[in-house]
Amino acid sequence: MATGSIKEELANCLGLEVASDPKLLAECQKICEIYGITPQELQYKWEAATYNHNNNFASVREATRFTSDSLAGVRDQIKRELEQDHGSAKRKTQVRSLASGVASINRNKMPFVLNRNMHAAQRVPEPLIKIEPDAVNITEISTGSRGLRVAGPSRVNFRGPKNDAESKKKRAYRYMFERTSERGQVLDTRIEEMAELVQQHYGIQEFNDAVNMTDEEVFVVGRIVHDLDSDAKLTESTLTLETSRRLSDHSGKRIPVRFHPALRIRGGAQGAGGLGLFPGAIVALKGRNGGTGSFSATEILVVCARRLAPFSFSPSMKPSPDDDSFSMYLASGPYTPDTDLSFKPWDSFSQMIRRTKPAVVVLLGPFVDTFHPLIQAGEIDQTPLDLFHRVFLDPIRDFLNLSPGSTVILIPSVRDLISTHAVYPQCEFSKLVTKSDPRIQLVPNPCTFSINDITFGATSVDVLFHLQKEKVLKRGQEVDSVVSLSPEDTGVDPLANDCRHLLQQRSFYPVFPVPFDLCSEVNLDVTHSPGLRLDDEMEDVAPDVLILPSRLRQFCKTVHSTIAINPSTLAKGVYSTINVSSSVPGKSLRERLRTEVAKIDA
């Protein structure tokens, strides 16, 4: 910038008082030239340095005058800032980086909360050169620090949640802004939606209020709640029913439920011999209130869990008629034991997928786990985002470079330090996490997506463990039981029945409220709980495959028409595989799909 133009800009920014003093104007020009700042930046620094918190108006007015003394203070402030920046850069060069991939120890034990997404705003995405896409598959080329990479054409047709700006904004909602009225309305709406499903399935004319005394048996619907304000486990004696304010004559007043000795269970799984009840479950009951202060239930009506409507794709998303087979590998976090940050199980898994080159890899969080003891102690010398890039993103890119037609799907966890959304339901990772790599699909938690016309539902929350902990089994006589479509679905397997609860309740997390001693695992946002629906954006259908990682024993089970998989955690050395053969007329999905839970080779 020319000398004349600097003086003109200084005069415009700092006013007539500086412009009329040649000596002061020359000092300002010298500072701009020495420290490489613009006149506008000098003005901002002067305002910041001379800001006075004193409430005395005269002293404030005096401090805001631009003088040689105040300019000296600005010069000293600029020097201090430069020294701090230099010291920070010097410390950064001294950070130890071990070639073995193990995060080194910082003996200063910096609190982990200070590490979260540090410097994320400073990251510059790698330049992308886009090639004109075809109707289905997008091809992109990027030049970056890891060399040339090519994505596409994809070996599978992936369809995820809506990705328009409005849908993204809806998923990335502001939390901790719930209103009591909004929470109540959402809870009521869920009861009313389930009541409508029961009415349609069983042909019920109307529901009554369980609080009203009646001589004849009536149908009621509501949510199971605990009648004690404590963390005690639900029992038959503490089981209470609450309905919505619209379906109630008493503003949704709660009433205890007592089950008749000859209780019937209508529409349950054949062979189950009972039904699991837990806080938050929406149930329909038949019985009467004889004026004893409780509702005597003689029958439980189970909501149908089967597929209610076919799922349809747009023509452009139809898989190739020649071959729609594919292979999928599933792994869930944590990805390293609590004793270290070596991530050895993940290293073994990433080497394995580089050898086998599956078409799809689904990875569920947590990746950088908030609950890891070493991370909580601050014994890492990298930001969480840098740790993720080094440990996870680089191996994922290496795999995609070796297998260009493959797709990687990342599902976050509320325990992930690299996520800016620590509530459930949870939005997808920011593109900063994957450096905008188009070969990596980012989906929310929970999510529903499809691959070659096969629908998947997945969540990283351990809902199965929460259900096991909270439910109470109520035995009863089976009436009009639903016949299983698979010989292995006998109705007596507790884990399979827990998965059945999710299908019957149409929710990835039907428990409410979250168990007291497990509330740190699920920061449930009730107002946005419609995002937990199993049929969200997929119409009213049951997913073909449910991915439900849990600390419980790993399994692959058929539940009615859905295949449920618990891939356990990679920290235990356990993962899952899915192999889907080509479509053949008359061959069901269950016959095409082969699942396996495996352990990483030592």
XYZ file of C-alpha atoms in Angstrom:
602
model
C 0.000 0.000 0.000
C 1.391 3.428 -0.925
C 2.375 5.883 1.816
C -0.230 8.408 0.755
C -3.040 5.896 0.754
C -2.037 4.635 4.249
C -2.217 8.184 5.621
C -5.606 8.765 3.998
C -6.984 5.528 5.425
C -5.551 6.341 8.868
C -7.221 9.722 8.760
C -10.545 8.125 7.789
C -10.360 5.432 10.487
C -8.902 7.449 13.397
C -10.573 10.799 12.798
C -9.637 14.461 12.515
C -7.673 14.458 15.805
C -5.046 12.149 14.289
C -5.222 13.600 10.773
C -4.439 17.112 12.089
C -1.355 15.949 14.042
C 1.474 15.062 11.556
C 3.648 13.552 14.298
C 0.861 11.286 15.578
C -0.103 10.335 12.034
C 3.504 9.369 11.260
C 3.693 7.179 14.400
C 0.501 5.364 13.378
C 1.885 4.814 9.871
C 5.120 3.413 11.318
C 3.242 0.915 13.518
C 1.197 -0.286 10.537
C 4.308 -0.825 8.437
C 6.409 -2.510 11.163
C 3.751 -4.927 12.406
C 1.990 -5.502 9.082
C -1.477 -4.406 10.141
C -4.050 -2.249 8.335
C -5.306 1.114 9.620
C -8.666 -0.546 10.340
C -6.953 -3.185 12.502
C -5.005 -0.476 14.303
C -8.287 1.260 15.110
C -9.750 -1.944 16.571
C -6.636 -2.595 18.660
C -6.654 0.958 19.962
C -10.322 0.698 20.943
C -9.659 -2.594 22.737
C -6.562 -1.301 24.530
C -8.167 1.969 25.690
C -11.543 0.524 26.714
C -12.318 1.689 30.284
C -14.742 -0.158 32.548
C -15.006 2.821 34.906
C -18.565 4.160 35.060
C -17.335 7.739 35.449
C -18.213 9.489 32.193
C -15.355 12.001 32.361
C -12.702 9.301 32.748
C -14.179 7.298 29.880
C -14.183 10.334 27.608
C -10.553 11.095 28.515
C -9.460 7.481 27.811
C -11.020 7.494 24.362
C -8.863 10.372 23.116
C -6.188 9.260 20.653
C -2.870 10.529 22.020
C 0.817 9.562 21.836
C 0.509 7.939 25.287
C -2.484 5.817 24.292
C -0.704 4.863 21.055
C 2.271 3.621 23.096
C -0.090 1.354 25.027
C -1.451 -0.016 21.748
C 2.122 -0.688 20.519
C 2.910 -2.608 23.743
C -0.281 -4.666 23.386
C 0.630 -5.625 19.801
C 4.095 -6.717 20.965
C 2.599 -8.922 23.693
C 0.248 -10.562 21.214
C 3.085 -11.318 18.816
C 5.199 -12.806 21.640
C 2.276 -15.027 22.700
C 1.757 -16.210 19.122
C 5.463 -16.985 18.775
C 5.504 -18.916 22.053
C 2.440 -20.912 21.013
C 4.028 -21.797 17.662
C 7.246 -22.841 19.404
C 5.385 -25.119 21.803
C 3.491 -26.662 18.920
C 6.730 -27.673 17.200
C 7.802 -29.447 20.390
C 4.756 -31.755 20.457
C 5.885 -35.338 20.341
C 4.524 -37.570 17.579
C 5.183 -41.298 17.866
C 5.478 -43.262 14.648
C 3.715 -46.244 16.277
C 0.450 -44.308 16.304
C 0.193 -44.167 20.099
C -0.948 -40.827 21.514
C 1.917 -39.613 23.710
C 1.461 -38.458 27.270
C 1.287 -34.839 28.328
C 2.472 -34.619 31.907
C 0.880 -31.206 32.313
C -2.492 -33.027 32.078
C -4.387 -30.407 30.159
C -8.141 -30.720 30.948
C -9.852 -32.586 28.149
C -12.652 -30.047 27.895
C -10.116 -27.545 26.573
C -9.190 -29.913 23.747
C -12.636 -30.192 22.221
C -12.506 -29.204 18.551
C -9.650 -26.789 19.243
C -8.545 -24.881 16.135
C -11.414 -26.451 14.182
C -12.331 -23.106 12.687
C -8.789 -22.667 11.373
C -8.837 -25.815 9.241
C -8.798 -25.323 5.506
C -10.527 -28.052 3.467
C -8.502 -29.682 0.758
C -9.165 -28.268 -2.699
C -11.713 -30.242 -4.680
C -11.955 -30.385 -8.462
C -15.426 -31.595 -9.351
C -16.203 -33.574 -12.470
C -19.696 -33.385 -13.908
C -21.679 -36.213 -12.224
C -23.873 -38.690 -14.024
C -27.470 -39.502 -13.048
C -26.607 -41.775 -10.128
C -22.932 -41.912 -9.213
C -20.822 -38.860 -8.433
C -17.136 -38.833 -9.279
C -14.847 -36.357 -7.533
C -11.095 -35.928 -7.622
C -9.202 -34.247 -4.813
C -5.548 -33.425 -4.457
C -4.412 -33.309 -0.867
C -1.691 -34.249 1.531
C -2.376 -37.946 0.955
C -2.168 -37.773 -2.821
C -4.668 -38.244 -5.620
C -7.935 -39.883 -4.663
C -10.865 -40.929 -6.823
C -14.403 -41.644 -5.622
C -16.710 -43.521 -7.909
C -18.482 -44.937 -9.562
C -19.851 -46.400 -6.332
C -20.415 -50.140 -6.131
C -23.704 -49.545 -4.274
C -26.607 -47.108 -4.387
C -26.736 -45.286 -1.070
C -29.718 -43.288 0.102
C -29.480 -41.474 3.427
C -31.569 -38.910 5.283
C -32.600 -35.760 3.476
C -29.601 -33.528 2.960
C -31.205 -30.190 2.098
C -30.508 -27.102 4.186
C -33.837 -27.220 6.021
C -33.419 -30.871 7.056
C -29.836 -30.276 8.224
C -30.940 -27.277 10.274
C -33.733 -29.331 11.813
C -31.293 -32.057 12.892
C -28.706 -29.558 14.201
C -31.239 -27.988 16.554
C -30.363 -25.780 19.511
C -30.568 -27.790 22.696
C -31.091 -26.735 26.333
C -33.928 -24.516 25.127
C -36.825 -26.849 25.919
C -40.121 -25.490 27.218
C -42.293 -27.554 29.533
C -45.309 -27.004 27.296
C -43.409 -28.274 24.234
C -42.205 -31.379 26.077
C -45.747 -32.154 27.200
C -47.123 -31.698 23.696
C -44.533 -34.056 22.171
C -45.235 -36.725 24.794
C -48.997 -36.398 24.206
C -48.595 -36.576 20.437
C -46.692 -39.842 20.692
C -49.504 -41.427 22.717
C -52.092 -40.231 20.205
C -50.121 -41.545 17.214
C -49.804 -44.982 18.803
C -53.498 -44.897 19.742
C -54.358 -44.346 16.095
C -52.243 -47.363 15.082
C -53.991 -49.559 17.658
C -57.412 -48.351 16.498
C -56.628 -49.175 12.892
C -55.139 -52.578 13.692
C -57.798 -53.813 16.107
C -60.808 -51.872 14.783
C -61.470 -50.101 18.092
C -64.139 -47.401 17.898
C -62.877 -45.165 20.715
C -60.675 -45.059 23.782
C -61.910 -44.182 27.256
C -60.210 -42.474 30.177
C -58.861 -45.057 32.638
C -59.647 -42.681 35.522
C -63.402 -42.817 34.809
C -65.324 -45.506 36.721
C -67.184 -47.963 34.447
C -69.290 -51.098 34.869
C -68.239 -52.544 31.506
C -64.820 -53.213 30.081
C -63.372 -50.400 27.969
C -60.221 -49.778 25.949
C -57.594 -47.325 27.196
C -54.210 -46.283 25.872
C -51.325 -44.532 27.547
C -47.704 -44.472 28.627
C -46.302 -46.670 31.384
C -44.723 -44.573 34.130
C -43.253 -45.175 37.573
C -45.492 -43.953 40.406
C -42.465 -43.212 42.593
C -40.115 -40.268 42.105
C -37.049 -42.403 42.638
C -34.511 -44.457 40.733
C -36.051 -47.745 41.913
C -36.788 -50.379 39.270
C -40.307 -50.599 37.893
C -42.449 -53.368 39.390
C -46.058 -54.485 38.937
C -47.019 -52.719 42.163
C -45.517 -49.383 41.042
C -46.771 -49.499 37.432
C -48.937 -46.507 36.514
C -50.629 -45.387 33.294
C -50.834 -41.833 31.985
C -52.692 -40.809 28.847
C -52.674 -37.647 26.753
C -54.630 -34.585 27.744
C -56.801 -34.850 24.626
C -57.783 -38.473 25.312
C -58.404 -37.827 28.993
C -61.251 -36.171 30.888
C -58.865 -35.327 33.720
C -55.958 -33.644 31.873
C -53.958 -36.863 31.585
C -54.187 -37.818 35.256
C -52.228 -40.964 36.136
C -53.806 -44.090 37.569
C -52.249 -47.307 38.951
C -52.727 -50.462 36.868
C -53.476 -53.849 38.386
C -53.407 -56.934 36.156
C -56.077 -59.627 36.342
C -54.783 -63.132 37.221
C -56.198 -64.423 33.923
C -54.494 -61.680 31.861
C -54.562 -62.126 28.094
C -51.905 -60.763 25.713
C -53.309 -60.154 22.250
C -51.096 -59.748 19.187
C -47.796 -60.606 20.884
C -45.023 -62.794 19.516
C -45.949 -66.436 19.327
C -44.217 -68.447 22.034
C -43.264 -65.432 24.161
C -45.802 -66.223 26.859
C -45.658 -62.680 28.131
C -44.728 -59.084 27.383
C -41.979 -56.816 28.663
C -43.229 -53.545 30.197
C -40.954 -50.589 30.869
C -41.226 -46.841 31.606
C -42.074 -44.992 28.407
C -43.773 -47.909 26.629
C -47.086 -47.016 24.972
C -49.644 -49.743 25.702
C -53.316 -50.355 24.983
C -55.295 -52.105 27.715
C -58.746 -53.591 28.050
C -60.393 -53.584 31.466
C -62.361 -51.366 33.813
C -62.102 -49.009 36.745
C -64.417 -50.305 39.422
C -63.874 -47.372 41.753
C -60.950 -48.853 43.678
C -58.530 -46.130 42.607
C -56.865 -48.344 40.010
C -57.534 -49.730 36.529
C -57.972 -53.510 36.420
C -56.556 -54.762 33.102
C -57.739 -58.072 31.698
C -56.006 -57.772 28.320
C -52.950 -56.110 26.771
C -53.182 -55.245 23.070
C -49.754 -55.294 21.431
C -49.070 -52.852 18.623
C -48.275 -54.644 15.357
C -44.554 -54.731 14.572
C -44.788 -55.909 10.999
C -44.236 -53.919 7.818
C -47.267 -51.745 7.124
C -46.412 -50.288 3.730
C -43.928 -51.032 0.957
C -40.914 -48.793 0.542
C -40.397 -47.251 -2.863
C -37.404 -45.587 -4.504
C -37.248 -43.071 -7.261
C -36.284 -44.653 -10.605
C -32.827 -43.061 -10.565
C -31.976 -44.794 -7.297
C -32.850 -48.325 -8.458
C -29.887 -50.719 -8.260
C -28.456 -52.318 -11.323
C -30.591 -55.266 -12.494
C -27.386 -57.179 -13.288
C -25.892 -57.370 -9.812
C -27.082 -55.740 -6.586
C -24.982 -57.888 -4.254
C -22.641 -56.221 -1.797
C -20.624 -56.832 1.354
C -20.668 -54.704 4.514
C -18.434 -54.551 7.571
C -19.784 -53.098 10.852
C -17.738 -51.839 13.784
C -18.713 -49.816 16.833
C -16.752 -47.823 19.381
C -15.014 -47.544 21.689
C -12.098 -48.468 19.423
C -9.428 -48.837 22.080
C -9.357 -50.322 25.610
C -9.643 -48.093 28.683
C -6.035 -48.858 29.568
C -4.392 -47.116 26.603
C -4.837 -44.952 23.537
C -3.029 -47.249 21.149
C -6.184 -48.035 19.102
C -4.716 -51.461 18.270
C -8.145 -53.079 17.607
C -8.899 -50.326 15.103
C -5.507 -50.737 13.438
C -6.202 -54.455 12.967
C -9.679 -53.761 11.630
C -8.475 -51.118 9.164
C -5.802 -53.479 7.857
C -8.433 -56.173 7.407
C -10.800 -54.012 5.346
C -7.869 -52.940 3.167
C -7.317 -56.622 2.396
C -10.962 -57.633 1.915
C -12.199 -54.372 0.277
C -15.907 -54.533 1.277
C -18.337 -52.358 -0.664
C -19.632 -50.673 2.501
C -18.048 -49.999 5.902
C -20.298 -48.693 8.698
C -18.514 -47.192 11.708
C -20.411 -46.129 14.821
C -19.033 -43.896 17.570
C -17.667 -43.099 20.001
C -14.424 -42.508 18.112
C -12.722 -40.132 20.563
C -14.550 -41.170 23.714
C -15.380 -38.606 26.398
C -15.476 -41.401 28.982
C -11.999 -42.748 28.252
C -9.975 -42.448 31.494
C -6.832 -41.132 29.802
C -8.764 -38.524 27.849
C -10.608 -37.422 30.977
C -7.231 -37.067 32.681
C -6.019 -34.886 29.803
C -3.144 -37.203 28.953
C -3.145 -36.452 25.241
C -1.100 -33.843 23.412
C -3.432 -33.485 20.426
C -6.813 -31.928 19.996
C -9.647 -34.475 19.607
C -10.025 -33.519 15.960
C -6.314 -33.990 15.239
C -6.415 -37.339 17.021
C -9.382 -38.446 14.893
C -7.705 -37.349 11.675
C -4.501 -39.212 12.478
C -6.018 -42.391 13.922
C -9.206 -42.752 11.864
C -9.442 -40.476 8.840
C -6.032 -41.281 7.354
C -6.585 -45.094 7.429
C -10.108 -44.634 6.047
C -8.728 -42.638 3.142
C -6.054 -45.255 2.530
C -8.783 -47.895 2.344
C -10.877 -45.803 -0.066
C -7.828 -45.201 -2.258
C -7.295 -48.956 -2.490
C -11.023 -49.608 -3.032
C -12.328 -46.559 -4.980
C -15.875 -47.901 -5.373
C -16.400 -48.459 -1.642
C -18.443 -46.282 0.716
C -17.779 -45.488 4.371
C -20.664 -44.410 6.647
C -19.936 -42.624 9.931
C -22.530 -42.496 12.733
C -21.685 -40.278 15.742
C -22.161 -40.940 19.453
C -23.209 -38.542 22.188
C -19.902 -39.527 23.836
C -17.840 -38.247 20.885
C -15.535 -35.328 21.615
C -15.361 -34.551 17.892
C -19.112 -33.917 17.740
C -20.503 -30.468 18.474
C -23.954 -31.937 19.218
C -23.963 -33.797 22.545
C -27.690 -34.597 22.733
C -29.944 -37.376 21.473
C -31.211 -37.395 18.757
C -27.872 -36.188 17.424
C -27.011 -34.558 14.108
C -24.311 -35.891 11.828
C -20.638 -34.931 12.144
C -19.455 -31.644 10.686
C -17.650 -31.840 7.348
C -14.549 -30.617 9.187
C -14.339 -34.090 10.713
C -13.838 -35.755 7.323
C -12.308 -32.715 5.584
C -15.286 -32.734 3.181
C -14.282 -36.086 1.690
C -17.184 -37.032 -0.653
C -16.478 -40.749 -0.287
C -17.491 -40.694 3.391
C -21.211 -40.478 4.182
C -22.136 -38.599 7.363
C -25.467 -39.600 8.908
C -27.173 -38.651 12.205
C -27.681 -40.723 15.337
C -30.068 -42.501 15.093
C -30.503 -42.851 11.352
C -32.250 -44.807 8.643
C -30.589 -45.338 5.286
C -30.770 -47.769 2.400
C -28.260 -49.592 0.232
C -29.465 -51.262 -2.958
C -33.101 -51.187 -1.773
C -32.262 -52.736 1.609
C -33.184 -50.466 4.523
C -30.997 -50.131 7.612
C -31.677 -48.568 10.986
C -28.785 -47.779 13.328
C -28.042 -46.008 16.599
C -24.901 -45.839 18.734
C -26.869 -45.597 21.999
C -26.968 -48.828 24.025
C -30.762 -49.032 24.073
C -30.768 -52.828 24.568
C -28.924 -52.540 27.881
C -31.302 -49.803 29.046
C -34.317 -51.948 28.157
C -32.893 -54.989 29.928
C -32.337 -52.918 33.040
C -35.772 -51.281 33.150
C -38.308 -53.811 31.891
C -40.525 -56.073 33.965
C -41.886 -59.240 32.312
C -45.642 -59.759 32.628
C -46.857 -63.262 31.882
C -50.242 -63.896 30.263
C -52.281 -66.111 27.970
C -51.447 -65.659 24.288
C -54.331 -64.616 22.048
C -54.072 -64.091 18.261
C -50.283 -64.235 18.462
C -48.197 -63.097 15.509
C -46.655 -66.074 13.745
C -42.936 -65.701 13.141
C -41.615 -65.597 9.590
C -38.420 -67.332 10.670
C -37.993 -70.630 12.553
C -35.273 -69.071 14.722
C -37.651 -66.368 16.029
C -39.284 -68.471 18.751
C -40.405 -65.562 20.930
C -38.522 -66.774 24.015
C -35.174 -65.047 23.373
C -34.923 -62.003 25.727
C -32.520 -60.102 23.440
C -34.702 -60.696 20.381
C -37.734 -59.499 22.351
C -35.873 -56.326 23.323
C -35.334 -55.654 19.621
C -39.034 -56.405 19.106
C -39.913 -53.617 21.565
C -38.200 -51.101 19.278
C -40.214 -52.343 16.290
C -43.485 -52.375 18.224
C -42.916 -48.933 19.724
C -41.624 -47.501 16.403
C -38.737 -45.854 18.226
C -34.954 -46.212 18.475
C -35.242 -45.273 22.156
C -38.704 -45.996 23.642
C -37.540 -45.722 27.282
C -38.737 -42.603 29.132
C -37.364 -41.174 31.253
C -33.757 -42.259 30.798
C -32.699 -44.515 33.715
C -31.294 -42.332 36.476
C -27.947 -44.120 36.743
C -27.522 -44.165 32.941
C -28.548 -40.584 32.166
C -24.925 -39.640 31.397
C -25.069 -42.002 28.396
C -28.166 -40.409 26.836
C -28.756 -36.667 26.929
C -32.333 -37.067 25.707
C -33.970 -34.006 24.152
C -37.683 -34.788 24.545
C -38.859 -31.919 22.360
C -36.994 -33.390 19.382
C -37.754 -37.040 20.162
C -39.710 -37.408 16.873
C -36.191 -37.770 15.424
C -36.013 -41.144 17.211
C -38.755 -42.693 15.106
C -37.819 -45.901 13.336
C -39.931 -44.916 10.338
C -38.572 -41.366 10.139
C -38.317 -40.312 6.471
C -38.906 -43.954 5.464
C -42.705 -44.003 5.722
C -44.260 -46.568 8.064
C -41.982 -49.541 7.452
C -39.827 -51.764 9.602
C -36.141 -51.685 8.610
C -34.739 -54.784 6.963
C -31.689 -54.599 9.250
C -31.331 -53.041 12.722
C -27.808 -52.201 13.924
C -27.856 -51.956 17.725
C -24.378 -52.025 19.326
C -24.505 -52.936 23.008
C -22.345 -54.037 25.913
C -24.578 -57.119 26.037
C -23.536 -60.336 24.311
C -23.045 -59.887 20.543
C -25.664 -61.492 18.282
C -27.365 -61.659 14.887
C -31.090 -62.477 15.242
C -34.197 -62.472 13.100
C -37.102 -60.591 14.701
C -40.237 -61.073 12.611
C -39.130 -59.708 9.198
C -36.142 -57.701 10.505
C -32.573 -58.858 11.103
C -31.139 -57.357 14.300
C -27.372 -57.169 14.814
C -25.369 -56.309 17.905
C -21.765 -55.893 16.651
C -20.555 -55.301 20.243
C -17.525 -52.970 20.433
C -14.239 -53.084 18.580
C -12.407 -52.551 21.884
C -13.439 -56.151 22.650
C -12.092 -57.240 19.271
C -15.587 -57.948 17.903
C -17.160 -56.745 14.641
C -19.881 -57.917 12.223
C -20.143 -58.650 8.520
C -23.118 -58.700 6.178
C -23.029 -60.347 2.754
C -25.991 -59.847 0.418
C -26.291 -62.019 -2.664
C -27.894 -60.910 -5.934
C -31.658 -60.592 -6.248
C -33.370 -63.697 -7.582
C -37.135 -63.923 -8.291
C -38.847 -65.784 -5.464
C -35.854 -65.443 -3.111
C -36.542 -63.501 0.088
C -34.133 -61.025 1.645
C -33.592 -63.379 4.577
C -32.363 -66.006 2.122
C -30.090 -63.507 0.341
C -28.587 -61.975 3.466
C -25.885 -63.715 5.501
C -24.651 -62.142 8.728
C -21.790 -63.040 11.025
C -20.301 -61.724 14.249
C -16.534 -62.271 14.189
C -13.440 -61.526 16.233
C -10.333 -59.769 14.982
C -7.437 -62.126 14.374
C -4.749 -61.729 17.000
